Coordinates of C-alpha atoms (C1' of nucleotides) in Angstrom, one line a residue:
Chain A
M1 CA 12.8 -33.8 -11.5
E2 CA 9.9 -36.2 -12.0
Q3 CA 6.7 -34.6 -13.0
I4 CA 3.8 -36.3 -11.1
L5 CA 1.6 -33.3 -10.7
P6 CA -1.6 -32.9 -12.6
H7 CA -1.1 -31.2 -15.9
L8 CA -2.7 -28.1 -17.4
D9 CA -2.2 -26.7 -20.8
S10 CA -1.3 -23.3 -19.5
V11 CA 1.5 -21.0 -20.1
F12 CA 3.0 -18.7 -17.5
S13 CA 4.6 -15.5 -18.6
I14 CA 6.0 -12.2 -17.3
D15 CA 5.2 -8.8 -18.8
C16 CA 7.2 -5.8 -17.9
V17 CA 6.1 -2.2 -17.6
L18 CA 9.4 -0.3 -17.8
F19 CA 8.9 3.3 -16.9
G20 CA 11.7 5.5 -18.1
F21 CA 12.5 9.1 -17.4
D22 CA 14.7 11.1 -19.8
G23 CA 14.7 14.3 -17.7
K24 CA 11.5 15.6 -19.2
E25 CA 8.9 13.0 -19.8
L26 CA 7.8 9.7 -18.4
K27 CA 8.0 7.0 -21.1
I28 CA 7.4 3.2 -21.2
L29 CA 9.1 0.7 -23.3
L30 CA 7.0 -1.0 -26.0
I31 CA 7.8 -3.4 -28.8
E32 CA 6.2 -3.6 -32.1
R33 CA 5.1 -7.2 -32.6
N34 CA 6.4 -9.1 -35.6
E35 CA 4.1 -12.1 -35.2
E36 CA 0.5 -13.0 -35.1
P37 CA -1.6 -12.4 -33.1
F38 CA -1.5 -8.7 -33.0
K39 CA 1.2 -8.5 -35.6
D40 CA 2.3 -4.9 -36.1
W41 CA 0.7 -3.8 -32.8
W42 CA 2.6 -2.3 -29.9
A43 CA 2.8 -4.5 -26.9
L44 CA 4.5 -4.6 -23.5
P45 CA 7.7 -6.6 -23.6
G46 CA 7.3 -10.0 -22.0
N47 CA 8.4 -13.5 -22.1
I48 CA 7.7 -17.0 -20.8
V49 CA 9.1 -18.0 -17.4
G50 CA 11.8 -20.6 -17.8
P51 CA 11.5 -24.0 -16.1
D52 CA 14.4 -23.4 -13.7
E53 CA 14.3 -19.8 -12.8
S54 CA 12.5 -18.0 -10.1
L55 CA 10.0 -15.3 -10.9
D56 CA 12.3 -12.5 -10.0
Q57 CA 15.2 -14.1 -11.9
S58 CA 12.9 -14.5 -14.9
A59 CA 11.9 -10.9 -14.7
S60 CA 15.5 -9.8 -14.5
R61 CA 16.5 -12.0 -17.5
I62 CA 13.6 -10.6 -19.5
L63 CA 14.5 -7.0 -18.7
Y64 CA 18.1 -7.8 -19.6
E65 CA 17.3 -9.4 -22.9
L66 CA 15.1 -6.5 -23.8
T67 CA 17.2 -3.6 -22.7
G68 CA 20.6 -4.8 -21.7
L69 CA 20.0 -3.4 -18.2
R70 CA 20.9 -5.1 -14.9
G71 CA 20.5 -4.1 -11.3
I72 CA 17.3 -2.4 -11.7
Y73 CA 14.6 -2.2 -9.0
M74 CA 11.8 -4.4 -10.2
E75 CA 8.8 -5.6 -8.5
Q76 CA 5.9 -7.8 -9.4
Y77 CA 2.6 -6.1 -8.9
Y78 CA -0.3 -8.1 -10.3
A79 CA -1.2 -11.4 -12.1
F80 CA -3.5 -11.3 -15.1
G81 CA -5.3 -14.5 -15.9
D82 CA -8.5 -13.9 -17.8
P83 CA -9.0 -17.2 -19.7
H84 CA -9.4 -15.3 -22.9
R85 CA -6.8 -12.7 -22.6
H86 CA -4.7 -14.5 -25.2
P87 CA -6.6 -15.6 -28.3
Q88 CA -4.5 -18.8 -28.7
G89 CA -4.7 -20.4 -25.4
R90 CA -4.5 -19.9 -21.7
V91 CA -1.7 -17.6 -20.7
I92 CA -1.4 -16.3 -17.2
T93 CA 0.9 -13.4 -16.9
L94 CA 2.6 -11.8 -14.0
A95 CA 3.3 -8.1 -14.4
Y96 CA 6.5 -6.5 -13.1
Y97 CA 7.4 -2.9 -13.2
A98 CA 10.8 -1.3 -13.3
L99 CA 11.9 2.3 -13.1
I100 CA 14.8 3.3 -15.3
R101 CA 16.8 6.4 -16.0
L102 CA 17.0 7.0 -19.7
G103 CA 20.4 8.4 -20.6
G104 CA 21.1 9.4 -24.2
E105 CA 24.1 7.0 -24.1
K106 CA 22.3 3.7 -23.9
E107 CA 20.9 2.1 -27.0
L108 CA 18.3 -0.6 -26.7
R109 CA 19.8 -3.9 -27.4
P110 CA 18.2 -5.6 -30.3
V111 CA 15.3 -7.7 -29.2
S112 CA 14.6 -11.2 -30.3
N113 CA 12.8 -11.7 -33.6
Y114 CA 9.3 -11.6 -32.2
A115 CA 9.6 -7.9 -32.2
K116 CA 10.3 -5.6 -35.1
R117 CA 11.6 -2.9 -32.9
A118 CA 11.5 -1.5 -29.4
N119 CA 10.9 2.1 -28.5
W120 CA 10.4 4.3 -25.5
L121 CA 7.0 6.1 -25.9
P122 CA 5.8 8.9 -23.8
I123 CA 2.9 7.8 -21.6
T124 CA 0.9 10.9 -22.6
D125 CA 0.5 9.6 -26.1
L126 CA 0.3 5.8 -26.2
P127 CA -0.9 3.8 -29.1
K128 CA -3.5 1.0 -28.8
L129 CA -1.8 -2.0 -27.2
A130 CA -2.0 -5.7 -27.9
F131 CA -3.9 -8.2 -25.7
D132 CA -4.9 -6.7 -22.4
H133 CA -1.7 -4.7 -22.1
Q134 CA -3.5 -1.4 -21.7
K135 CA -5.0 -2.8 -18.5
I136 CA -1.7 -4.1 -17.3
Y137 CA -0.1 -0.7 -18.0
D138 CA -2.9 1.1 -16.2
K139 CA -2.6 -1.0 -13.1
G140 CA 1.2 -0.5 -13.2
L141 CA 0.9 3.3 -13.3
E142 CA -1.6 3.2 -10.5
K143 CA 0.8 1.0 -8.5
I144 CA 3.8 3.3 -8.9
K145 CA 1.6 6.3 -8.1
R146 CA 0.8 4.7 -4.8
R147 CA 4.2 3.4 -4.2
I148 CA 6.1 6.6 -4.9
K149 CA 4.2 8.2 -2.0
H150 CA 5.5 5.7 0.5
Q151 CA 8.9 4.4 -0.8
P152 CA 11.9 6.1 -2.3
I153 CA 11.6 4.7 -5.7
A154 CA 11.8 8.0 -7.5
F155 CA 15.5 7.9 -7.3
E156 CA 15.6 5.0 -9.8
L157 CA 14.4 7.3 -12.5
L158 CA 17.2 9.8 -11.9
P159 CA 20.9 9.8 -12.5
E160 CA 23.0 9.1 -9.4
K161 CA 23.5 12.8 -8.9
F162 CA 20.5 14.9 -9.3
T163 CA 19.0 18.3 -8.3
L164 CA 16.0 18.7 -6.0
T165 CA 14.2 20.3 -8.9
Q166 CA 14.7 17.2 -11.0
L167 CA 13.5 15.1 -8.1
Q168 CA 10.4 17.2 -7.7
H169 CA 9.8 17.0 -11.4
V170 CA 9.7 13.2 -11.2
Y171 CA 7.2 13.3 -8.4
E172 CA 5.0 15.7 -10.3
L173 CA 5.0 13.6 -13.4
V174 CA 4.2 10.4 -11.6
L175 CA 1.6 11.9 -9.3
G176 CA 0.2 14.0 -12.0
K177 CA 0.0 17.2 -10.0
K178 CA 2.1 20.3 -9.1
L179 CA 3.9 20.4 -5.8
D180 CA 5.0 23.4 -3.9
K181 CA 8.7 23.9 -4.2
R182 CA 9.4 24.9 -0.6
N183 CA 7.2 22.3 1.0
F184 CA 8.6 19.6 -1.3
R185 CA 12.2 20.4 -0.3
K186 CA 11.3 20.7 3.4
K187 CA 9.7 17.3 3.3
I188 CA 12.1 15.4 1.2
V189 CA 15.1 16.7 3.1
S190 CA 13.4 15.9 6.4
F191 CA 13.3 12.2 5.5
G192 CA 17.1 12.3 5.8
V193 CA 17.8 10.0 2.9
L194 CA 19.4 12.6 0.7
K195 CA 23.1 13.5 0.8
E196 CA 24.0 16.9 -0.3
L197 CA 27.1 16.9 -2.4
D198 CA 29.8 19.6 -2.8
E199 CA 29.1 19.6 -6.5
K200 CA 27.0 21.8 -8.7
Q201 CA 25.1 21.0 -11.8
K202 CA 27.0 21.8 -15.0
G203 CA 26.2 22.9 -18.5
V204 CA 23.2 25.0 -17.6
S205 CA 22.8 28.6 -18.7
Y206 CA 21.7 29.8 -15.4
R207 CA 22.5 29.4 -11.8
A208 CA 23.7 25.9 -11.2
A209 CA 21.8 23.8 -8.6
T210 CA 23.4 21.8 -5.9
L211 CA 23.6 18.1 -6.6
Y212 CA 22.3 15.4 -4.3
R213 CA 22.7 11.7 -3.9
F214 CA 20.3 9.1 -2.5
D215 CA 21.8 7.7 0.7
K216 CA 21.0 4.0 0.9
R217 CA 22.5 3.6 4.3
K218 CA 20.2 6.1 5.9
Y219 CA 17.3 4.7 4.0
A220 CA 18.0 1.2 5.4
K221 CA 17.6 2.6 8.9
L222 CA 14.4 4.3 8.0
F223 CA 13.0 1.3 6.4
G224 CA 9.6 0.2 7.6
K225 CA 8.6 3.7 8.5
E226 CA 6.3 5.2 5.9
I227 CA 7.0 8.3 4.1
S228 CA 4.2 10.2 2.5
F229 CA 3.4 12.7 -0.2
Chain B
M1 CA -9.5 -23.4 -28.6
E2 CA -6.5 -24.6 -30.4
Q3 CA -3.3 -24.7 -28.3
I4 CA -0.4 -23.5 -30.4
L5 CA 1.6 -21.8 -27.7
P6 CA 4.8 -23.2 -26.4
H7 CA 4.3 -25.6 -23.6
L8 CA 5.8 -25.9 -20.1
D9 CA 5.3 -28.5 -17.5
S10 CA 4.1 -26.0 -15.0
V11 CA 1.1 -25.9 -12.7
F12 CA -0.6 -22.8 -11.6
S13 CA -2.4 -22.8 -8.3
I14 CA -4.0 -20.4 -5.8
D15 CA -3.4 -20.5 -2.1
C16 CA -5.6 -18.6 0.3
V17 CA -4.8 -17.0 3.6
L18 CA -8.1 -16.7 5.2
F19 CA -8.0 -14.5 8.2
G20 CA -10.9 -15.0 10.6
F21 CA -11.9 -13.1 13.7
D22 CA -14.1 -14.7 16.4
G23 CA -14.4 -11.7 18.6
K24 CA -11.3 -12.4 20.5
E25 CA -8.4 -13.7 18.3
L26 CA -7.2 -13.5 14.8
K27 CA -7.1 -17.0 13.2
I28 CA -6.2 -18.5 9.9
L29 CA -7.7 -21.4 8.2
L30 CA -5.4 -24.4 7.8
I31 CA -5.8 -27.9 6.6
E32 CA -4.1 -31.0 7.7
R33 CA -2.7 -32.7 4.6
N34 CA -3.7 -36.3 3.9
E35 CA -1.2 -36.9 1.1
E36 CA 2.4 -36.8 0.4
P37 CA 4.4 -34.7 0.2
F38 CA 4.0 -33.1 3.7
K39 CA 1.4 -35.7 4.7
D40 CA 0.1 -34.8 8.2
W41 CA 1.5 -31.3 8.0
W42 CA -0.6 -28.2 8.3
A43 CA -0.9 -26.2 5.1
L44 CA -2.7 -23.3 3.6
P45 CA -5.8 -24.3 1.6
G46 CA -5.2 -24.0 -2.1
N47 CA -6.0 -25.5 -5.4
I48 CA -5.3 -25.5 -9.0
V49 CA -6.7 -22.9 -11.3
G50 CA -9.2 -24.4 -13.7
P51 CA -8.8 -24.0 -17.5
D52 CA -11.8 -21.8 -18.0
E53 CA -11.9 -19.6 -14.9
S54 CA -10.4 -16.3 -14.2
L55 CA -8.0 -16.0 -11.3
D56 CA -10.6 -14.2 -9.1
Q57 CA -13.2 -16.7 -10.0
S58 CA -10.9 -19.5 -9.2
A59 CA -10.1 -17.9 -5.8
S60 CA -13.8 -17.6 -5.1
R61 CA -14.4 -21.2 -6.0
I62 CA -11.6 -22.4 -3.9
L63 CA -12.8 -20.3 -0.9
Y64 CA -16.3 -21.7 -1.4
E65 CA -15.2 -25.3 -1.6
L66 CA -13.1 -24.9 1.5
T67 CA -15.5 -23.0 3.7
G68 CA -18.9 -22.7 2.0
L69 CA -18.5 -18.9 2.1
R70 CA -19.4 -16.6 -0.8
G71 CA -19.3 -12.8 -1.3
I72 CA -16.1 -12.3 0.7
Y73 CA -13.7 -9.6 0.0
M74 CA -10.6 -11.3 -1.5
E75 CA -7.6 -10.0 -3.2
Q76 CA -4.5 -11.5 -4.8
Y77 CA -1.4 -10.2 -3.2
Y78 CA 1.7 -12.0 -4.4
A79 CA 2.9 -14.8 -6.7
F80 CA 5.3 -17.3 -5.4
G81 CA 7.3 -19.2 -8.0
D82 CA 10.6 -20.5 -6.6
P83 CA 11.4 -23.5 -8.9
H84 CA 11.9 -25.7 -5.9
R85 CA 9.0 -24.6 -3.7
H86 CA 7.2 -27.8 -4.5
P87 CA 9.3 -31.0 -4.3
Q88 CA 7.4 -32.7 -7.1
G89 CA 7.5 -30.2 -9.9
R90 CA 7.1 -26.6 -10.9
V91 CA 4.2 -25.0 -9.2
I92 CA 3.6 -21.3 -9.4
T93 CA 1.1 -20.2 -6.9
L94 CA -0.8 -16.9 -6.5
A95 CA -1.7 -16.0 -3.0
Y96 CA -5.0 -14.5 -2.1
Y97 CA -6.2 -13.3 1.2
A98 CA -9.7 -13.0 2.6
L99 CA -11.1 -11.6 5.8
I100 CA -13.9 -13.5 7.4
R101 CA -16.1 -13.1 10.4
L102 CA -16.2 -16.3 12.4
G103 CA -19.6 -16.9 13.9
G104 CA -20.2 -19.9 16.1
E105 CA -23.0 -20.9 13.8
K106 CA -21.0 -21.8 10.7
E107 CA -19.4 -25.1 10.4
L108 CA -16.6 -25.7 7.9
R109 CA -17.9 -27.6 5.0
P110 CA -16.1 -30.9 4.5
V111 CA -13.0 -30.4 2.4
S112 CA -12.0 -32.7 -0.4
N113 CA -10.0 -35.8 0.4
Y114 CA -6.6 -34.2 0.1
A115 CA -7.2 -32.9 3.6
K116 CA -7.9 -34.8 6.8
R117 CA -9.5 -31.8 8.4
A118 CA -9.6 -28.0 8.3
N119 CA -9.3 -25.8 11.3
W120 CA -9.1 -22.2 12.4
L121 CA -5.9 -21.7 14.3
P122 CA -4.9 -18.6 16.2
I123 CA -2.0 -16.8 14.5
T124 CA -0.2 -16.4 17.8
D125 CA 0.5 -20.1 17.9
L126 CA 0.9 -21.6 14.4
P127 CA 2.4 -25.0 13.7
K128 CA 5.1 -25.5 11.1
L129 CA 3.6 -25.2 7.7
A130 CA 4.1 -27.3 4.6
F131 CA 6.0 -26.0 1.5
D132 CA 6.7 -22.3 1.7
H133 CA 3.4 -21.6 3.3
Q134 CA 5.0 -19.8 6.2
K135 CA 6.4 -17.3 3.8
I136 CA 3.1 -16.9 2.0
Y137 CA 1.3 -16.4 5.3
D138 CA 4.0 -13.9 6.5
K139 CA 3.6 -11.8 3.4
G140 CA -0.2 -12.0 3.7
L141 CA -0.1 -10.7 7.2
E142 CA 2.2 -7.9 6.2
K143 CA -0.1 -7.1 3.4
I144 CA -3.3 -6.7 5.5
K145 CA -1.4 -4.7 8.1
R146 CA -0.5 -2.3 5.4
R147 CA -4.0 -2.3 3.9
I148 CA -6.0 -2.0 7.0
K149 CA -4.3 1.4 7.5
H150 CA -5.6 2.7 4.3
Q151 CA -8.8 0.9 3.4
P152 CA -11.8 -0.1 5.4
I153 CA -11.3 -3.8 5.3
A154 CA -11.6 -4.3 9.1
F155 CA -15.3 -4.4 8.7
E156 CA -15.1 -7.7 6.9
L157 CA -13.9 -9.3 10.1
L158 CA -16.9 -8.1 12.1
P159 CA -20.6 -8.9 12.2
E160 CA -22.8 -6.4 10.3
K161 CA -23.5 -4.6 13.6
F162 CA -20.6 -4.0 15.8
T163 CA -19.4 -1.7 18.6
L164 CA -16.5 0.7 18.4
T165 CA -14.7 -1.3 20.9
Q166 CA -14.9 -4.4 18.8
L167 CA -13.7 -2.4 15.8
Q168 CA -10.8 -1.0 17.8
H169 CA -9.9 -4.5 18.9
V170 CA -9.6 -5.7 15.3
Y171 CA -7.3 -2.8 14.5
E172 CA -5.1 -3.6 17.5
L173 CA -4.9 -7.2 16.7
V174 CA -3.9 -6.7 13.1
L175 CA -1.5 -3.8 13.7
G176 CA -0.1 -5.5 16.8
K177 CA -0.3 -2.5 19.0
K178 CA -2.6 -0.7 21.4
L179 CA -4.5 2.3 20.3
D180 CA -5.9 5.1 22.3
K181 CA -9.6 4.8 22.8
R182 CA -10.6 8.4 22.4
N183 CA -8.3 9.1 19.5
F184 CA -9.4 5.9 17.7
R185 CA -13.0 6.9 18.0
K186 CA -12.4 10.5 17.0
K187 CA -10.6 9.3 13.9
I188 CA -12.8 6.4 12.8
V189 CA -15.9 8.5 13.2
S190 CA -14.3 11.4 11.3
F191 CA -14.0 9.3 8.2
G192 CA -17.8 9.3 8.0
V193 CA -18.2 5.7 6.9
L194 CA -19.9 4.5 10.1
K195 CA -23.6 4.7 10.7
E196 CA -24.6 4.9 14.3
L197 CA -27.7 2.7 15.0
D198 CA -30.4 3.1 17.5
E199 CA -29.6 -0.3 18.8
K200 CA -27.5 -1.4 21.8
Q201 CA -25.4 -4.4 22.3
K202 CA -27.2 -7.3 24.1
G203 CA -26.3 -10.0 26.4
V204 CA -23.5 -8.3 28.2
S205 CA -23.3 -8.0 31.9
Y206 CA -22.3 -4.4 31.9
R207 CA -23.4 -1.2 30.2
A208 CA -24.3 -2.0 26.6
A209 CA -22.4 -0.2 23.9
T210 CA -24.0 1.4 20.9
L211 CA -24.0 -0.6 17.7
Y212 CA -22.7 0.7 14.4
R213 CA -22.9 -0.3 10.8
F214 CA -20.4 0.2 8.0
D215 CA -22.0 2.6 5.5
K216 CA -20.9 1.5 2.0
R217 CA -22.5 4.4 0.2
K218 CA -20.5 6.9 2.2
Y219 CA -17.4 4.9 1.6
A220 CA -18.0 4.9 -2.1
K221 CA -17.9 8.6 -2.1
L222 CA -14.8 8.7 -0.1
F223 CA -13.0 6.1 -2.3
G224 CA -9.7 7.1 -3.7
K225 CA -8.9 9.2 -0.7
E226 CA -6.6 7.5 1.7
I227 CA -7.4 6.9 5.3
S228 CA -4.6 6.3 7.7
F229 CA -3.9 4.7 11.1
Chain C
dT1 C1' 25.4 46.4 -17.4
dT2 C1' 21.5 44.6 -18.0
dA3 C1' 18.2 41.1 -18.8
dC4 C1' 17.1 36.5 -18.0
dT5 C1' 16.4 32.2 -15.7
dT6 C1' 16.3 29.1 -12.1
dA7 C1' 18.0 28.3 -7.1
dG8 C1' 17.2 28.7 -2.7
dT9 C1' 15.0 30.2 1.5
dG10 C1' 11.1 31.4 6.2
dT11 C1' 7.0 32.1 8.5
dA12 C1' 2.4 32.3 10.0
dA13 C1' -2.1 29.9 10.0
dA14 C1' -4.6 25.8 9.9
dA15 C1' -5.1 21.1 10.5
dA16 C1' -4.0 16.8 12.4
dT17 C1' -2.1 14.1 16.0
dT18 C1' -1.0 12.9 20.5
dA19 C1' -1.4 12.3 25.5
dC20 C1' -4.2 11.9 29.1
dA21 C1' -8.5 10.6 33.4
dC22 C1' -12.9 10.3 35.1
dA23 C1' -17.9 10.0 35.5
dC24 C1' -21.7 7.2 33.7
dT25 C1' -24.5 3.0 33.1
dA26 C1' -26.0 -1.5 33.3
dT27 C1' -25.7 -5.8 35.4
dA28 C1' -24.5 -9.1 39.0
dT29 C1' -23.8 -10.0 43.9
dT30 C1' -24.6 -9.8 48.6
Chain D
dA1 C1' -31.3 -1.9 48.7
dA2 C1' -26.7 -1.3 48.6
dT3 C1' -22.4 -2.2 46.6
dA4 C1' -19.0 -4.1 43.5
dT5 C1' -17.7 -4.7 38.9
dA6 C1' -16.8 -4.0 34.1
dG7 C1' -16.9 -1.6 30.1
dT8 C1' -18.9 2.9 27.8
dG9 C1' -18.3 7.3 26.4
dT10 C1' -16.5 11.9 26.4
dG11 C1' -12.9 17.0 26.0
dT12 C1' -9.0 19.6 26.0
dA13 C1' -4.4 21.4 25.7
dA14 C1' 0.2 20.7 23.8
dT15 C1' 2.7 19.3 19.9
dT16 C1' 3.5 18.2 15.3
dT17 C1' 2.5 18.4 10.6
dT18 C1' 0.8 20.5 6.7
dT19 C1' -0.3 24.2 3.9
dA20 C1' -0.1 28.6 1.5
dC21 C1' 2.6 32.0 -0.1
dA22 C1' 6.9 35.7 -2.6
dC23 C1' 11.1 37.5 -2.8
dT24 C1' 16.3 37.7 -3.1
dA25 C1' 20.6 35.3 -4.8
dA26 C1' 23.4 33.5 -8.2
dG27 C1' 25.0 32.5 -12.5
dT28 C1' 24.8 33.0 -17.7
dA29 C1' 24.1 35.4 -22.0
dA30 C1' 23.6 39.3 -24.7

DNA sequence: TTACTTAGTGTAAAAATTACACACTATATT
DNA sequence: AATATAGTGTGTAATTTTTACACTAAGTAA
């Protein structure tokens, strides 16, 4: 393709805020940088958008390269473009978030050499972040707080089968407040997007809870209508 | 500033969906292109982000250059980056919307030579748009529909002093449905962000309605709480 | 068998939403 | 002066939604 458009020395990248839930805490994926600037600092994983990929494709590729994960619900939420956000030149970055269930089983795939390591860190105790990544993270958290109230994204943080208590726990962590158990159940069930299974929770040393599954078909019908917490 | 980052032949632009309200209809500002590609087509006004301006600054500049307007509520809402969205090269564009009161008094400032003319066209009867601008517009409309339910942005479309009927009219146009007059008034007044004035509407050939003003102070207090239609 | 821990359930009060119709006021017309 | 016209402005009852609140049931571990 011939390039006849005006030219700017700008770079366009994508940064990902990957929220993970391990059953107890909300965490985000950070990498420890191996290169200047901000060598040895923690940063959001991100990369440059390739010339022939769409933004969503690029975000998926980046997520895959960083975690080995595919098929994750991801959405762009804000573009950051302060001319001085990167000390070495103009970098406009588009932020995506993803919600991920953290299972003990999955190891993080080794990340390219610009990172020393990658780690899931609890959001309650984050280190100082490189560049303007704190701002990007803050806006991301704000975004999912807003979104979890209106769209069924909480399920992405949970295993396929989950208990209502686990689901409530996710809502409480994201929204940052306690919810009433009975009212929560009443409401979430009334949306009609949960399918009650014949199975029970296993391996707990107390009464086992009923397992549920998110019913995508029912949700598709509901789509457009707003839910609200 | 030294440029030592990797380089991509990509262009980063901003396109604006300017919604205007003239008291009767919702309109958007379109320009008729004077250059290939899509010569003679209608398109959203947009421009390339300058090297030393932030994204918001750039959007404000572009809005100003196209309309002469300043101090307008604008917000970015989505980045469009399909690799083939522009036939001549990779152009990633960030979409902004603005809400503008159209008064008979203001003429559109002449637009740079890439446009033959600019015009406010009613959204109920839009022509085919250049590039992927239909998609950008669609997403913008969707966005303000969602937002007008939760934030007091409708005021931006109205003159400083307005009647409740005018305000209701804006809501009905944006949401695309009729609202009950009594319930609308009950609700909008209950938010407490309107200030009733001692003035009445003038120049109408029927009973004049009371004028109201949007009270920014009261709104600031309310901020964070969601309102809902 | 007992102690422990979480699951699971109902109801009444309060608040919010909805549906609905007519008299009032200002102007224009005759 | 009387009348037509066009939009303003207002209340209530029924329904739905939200909130606050506490105990019994079930399973496990000792």
